[in-house]
Amino acid sequence: MSRGKTIRLMLVLCVLILACGGVSAEALLRVLAWPGYADPDVVKAFEQRYKARVEVTFVDSDEGLWSRMNAKEGPRFDVLAANTAEMQRYYAAGLLKPLDATSLPNLARQLPRFRQRQRIPGLEQLGVLYAVPFTYSTMGIIYDKRQFASPPDSMNVLWDPRFRHKVLDFNGGQHNFSFSALASGIEHPFRLSNDERARLTRRLIDLRRNVLTFYNLPEEATELFVRHKVAVMFGNYGTQQLNSLRRAGADVGYALPKEGVLAWLDCWAMTRFAADPMLAQQWINYMLEPSVSSLLPKRQGLANTLVESEDLQDKAKVLWLQPVEDAGRREALWQRIMAGDRPGSF
């Protein structure tokens, strides 16, 4: 056989081997998460261990996460991090894939309260596991100690005219309606009637007039708080924001309102788009390793599900986030509130 024919034959064989999968390409895992959940060094260690490439996309709101997951164009994500209320929303929309608990041995490391998955709405559906708890926090009041003689004990402090334009609030309709409901004495903050929602819309218009501005990410809130000498803020990210502010040198305190405090429990889940379920579940299991989960309190000031946290040991009334009566309606009203619509136009 001539040398030219030999080379051509070898090229044909290489093409056939590649077509038949004889040489595997590097696996790709697409992750959708919140800032602080997948730091570069954490991602790099996973990539090296599992010989995979990880692409992380960060979001700054529940609605932003929902939009990413439902985008007609753009990447399809394999795993995502969201709170238990949102997980129920994703399950109802058919966006989640069941998890195999036997592929997640680190579940055994979690505290008993998180291993009792049937008691936490959003983790299981019809007895099938869909989401794994990862981190949590109350959503309390963060205040400048220099501007308060004693800690504020009510979320109504955000409406206090003494602090006009010295208040920060989170830019999100669902949580704002819920904590405003608690502050207004409404018994079921996640299940508002039409009349209650109308009443709270007027209250949120008043809040918009009292705040300096609205933030999306913890880092943004920290910069605004320090630069503008803010007095008080709704801590949507809870102890994560408290940690960020203290690292920035702010003398701040954290208070839980007497009316009750909202709290979120963020979980990892595998989406129905996961191209490699084994790799997706290896990521979720990896997130529960002590060396990874321990970074949450060290770097973010957040609790993890492996060790006890003081955040849930207070006597305050804690309300875990639940699906709301009409997320779309709340967000539509919030956009109009943010746009400056007058009360009479609603």
JSON list of C-alpha atoms in Angstrom, two decimals, residues 139 155 158-159 168-183 189 192 200 203-204 207 211 214-215 234 236 262 330-331 334 337-338:
[
{"chain": "A", "resi": 139, "resn": "MET", "atom": "CA", "xyz": [-34.88, 38.23, 55.65]},
{"chain": "A", "resi": 155, "resn": "MET", "atom": "CA", "xyz": [-40.75, 46.19, 59.43]},
{"chain": "A", "resi": 158, "resn": "LEU", "atom": "CA", "xyz": [-39.13, 51.27, 56.48]},
{"chain": "A", "resi": 159, "resn": "TRP", "atom": "CA", "xyz": [-42.10, 53.66, 56.22]},
{"chain": "A", "resi": 168, "resn": "LEU", "atom": "CA", "xyz": [-33.05, 50.80, 51.00]},
{"chain": "A", "resi": 169, "resn": "ASP", "atom": "CA", "xyz": [-35.40, 48.13, 49.70]},
{"chain": "A", "resi": 170, "resn": "PHE", "atom": "CA", "xyz": [-35.04, 45.11, 47.43]},
{"chain": "A", "resi": 171, "resn": "ASN", "atom": "CA", "xyz": [-36.31, 45.42, 43.87]},
{"chain": "A", "resi": 172, "resn": "GLY", "atom": "CA", "xyz": [-38.82, 42.57, 43.76]},
{"chain": "A", "resi": 173, "resn": "GLY", "atom": "CA", "xyz": [-42.60, 42.42, 43.82]},
{"chain": "A", "resi": 174, "resn": "GLN", "atom": "CA", "xyz": [-43.20, 39.06, 45.43]},
{"chain": "A", "resi": 175, "resn": "HIS", "atom": "CA", "xyz": [-41.19, 39.63, 48.62]},
{"chain": "A", "resi": 176, "resn": "ASN", "atom": "CA", "xyz": [-42.24, 43.26, 49.00]},
{"chain": "A", "resi": 177, "resn": "PHE", "atom": "CA", "xyz": [-45.91, 42.35, 48.96]},
{"chain": "A", "resi": 178, "resn": "SER", "atom": "CA", "xyz": [-45.26, 39.55, 51.47]},
{"chain": "A", "resi": 179, "resn": "PHE", "atom": "CA", "xyz": [-43.32, 41.53, 54.06]},
{"chain": "A", "resi": 180, "resn": "SER", "atom": "CA", "xyz": [-45.70, 44.48, 53.65]},
{"chain": "A", "resi": 181, "resn": "ALA", "atom": "CA", "xyz": [-48.55, 42.08, 54.41]},
{"chain": "A", "resi": 182, "resn": "LEU", "atom": "CA", "xyz": [-46.82, 41.01, 57.63]},
{"chain": "A", "resi": 183, "resn": "ALA", "atom": "CA", "xyz": [-46.16, 44.63, 58.57]},
{"chain": "A", "resi": 189, "resn": "PRO", "atom": "CA", "xyz": [-48.87, 36.99, 53.43]},
{"chain": "A", "resi": 192, "resn": "LEU", "atom": "CA", "xyz": [-53.54, 37.75, 49.34]},
{"chain": "A", "resi": 200, "resn": "LEU", "atom": "CA", "xyz": [-50.74, 46.78, 49.89]},
{"chain": "A", "resi": 203, "resn": "ARG", "atom": "CA", "xyz": [-48.63, 50.97, 51.00]},
{"chain": "A", "resi": 204, "resn": "LEU", "atom": "CA", "xyz": [-45.84, 50.08, 48.58]},
{"chain": "A", "resi": 207, "resn": "LEU", "atom": "CA", "xyz": [-42.72, 52.97, 50.61]},
{"chain": "A", "resi": 211, "resn": "VAL", "atom": "CA", "xyz": [-36.82, 54.91, 50.10]},
{"chain": "A", "resi": 214, "resn": "PHE", "atom": "CA", "xyz": [-33.96, 49.81, 45.33]},
{"chain": "A", "resi": 215, "resn": "TYR", "atom": "CA", "xyz": [-31.16, 47.28, 44.99]},
{"chain": "A", "resi": 234, "resn": "PHE", "atom": "CA", "xyz": [-34.87, 45.32, 54.14]},
{"chain": "A", "resi": 236, "resn": "ASN", "atom": "CA", "xyz": [-33.60, 40.33, 51.17]},
{"chain": "A", "resi": 262, "resn": "LEU", "atom": "CA", "xyz": [-39.70, 35.86, 55.95]},
{"chain": "A", "resi": 330, "resn": "ARG", "atom": "CA", "xyz": [-47.59, 40.89, 41.91]},
{"chain": "A", "resi": 331, "resn": "GLU", "atom": "CA", "xyz": [-44.70, 41.55, 39.56]},
{"chain": "A", "resi": 334, "resn": "TRP", "atom": "CA", "xyz": [-44.57, 46.14, 41.24]},
{"chain": "A", "resi": 337, "resn": "ILE", "atom": "CA", "xyz": [-45.19, 51.02, 41.36]},
{"chain": "A", "resi": 338, "resn": "MET", "atom": "CA", "xyz": [-41.54, 51.35, 40.35]}
]
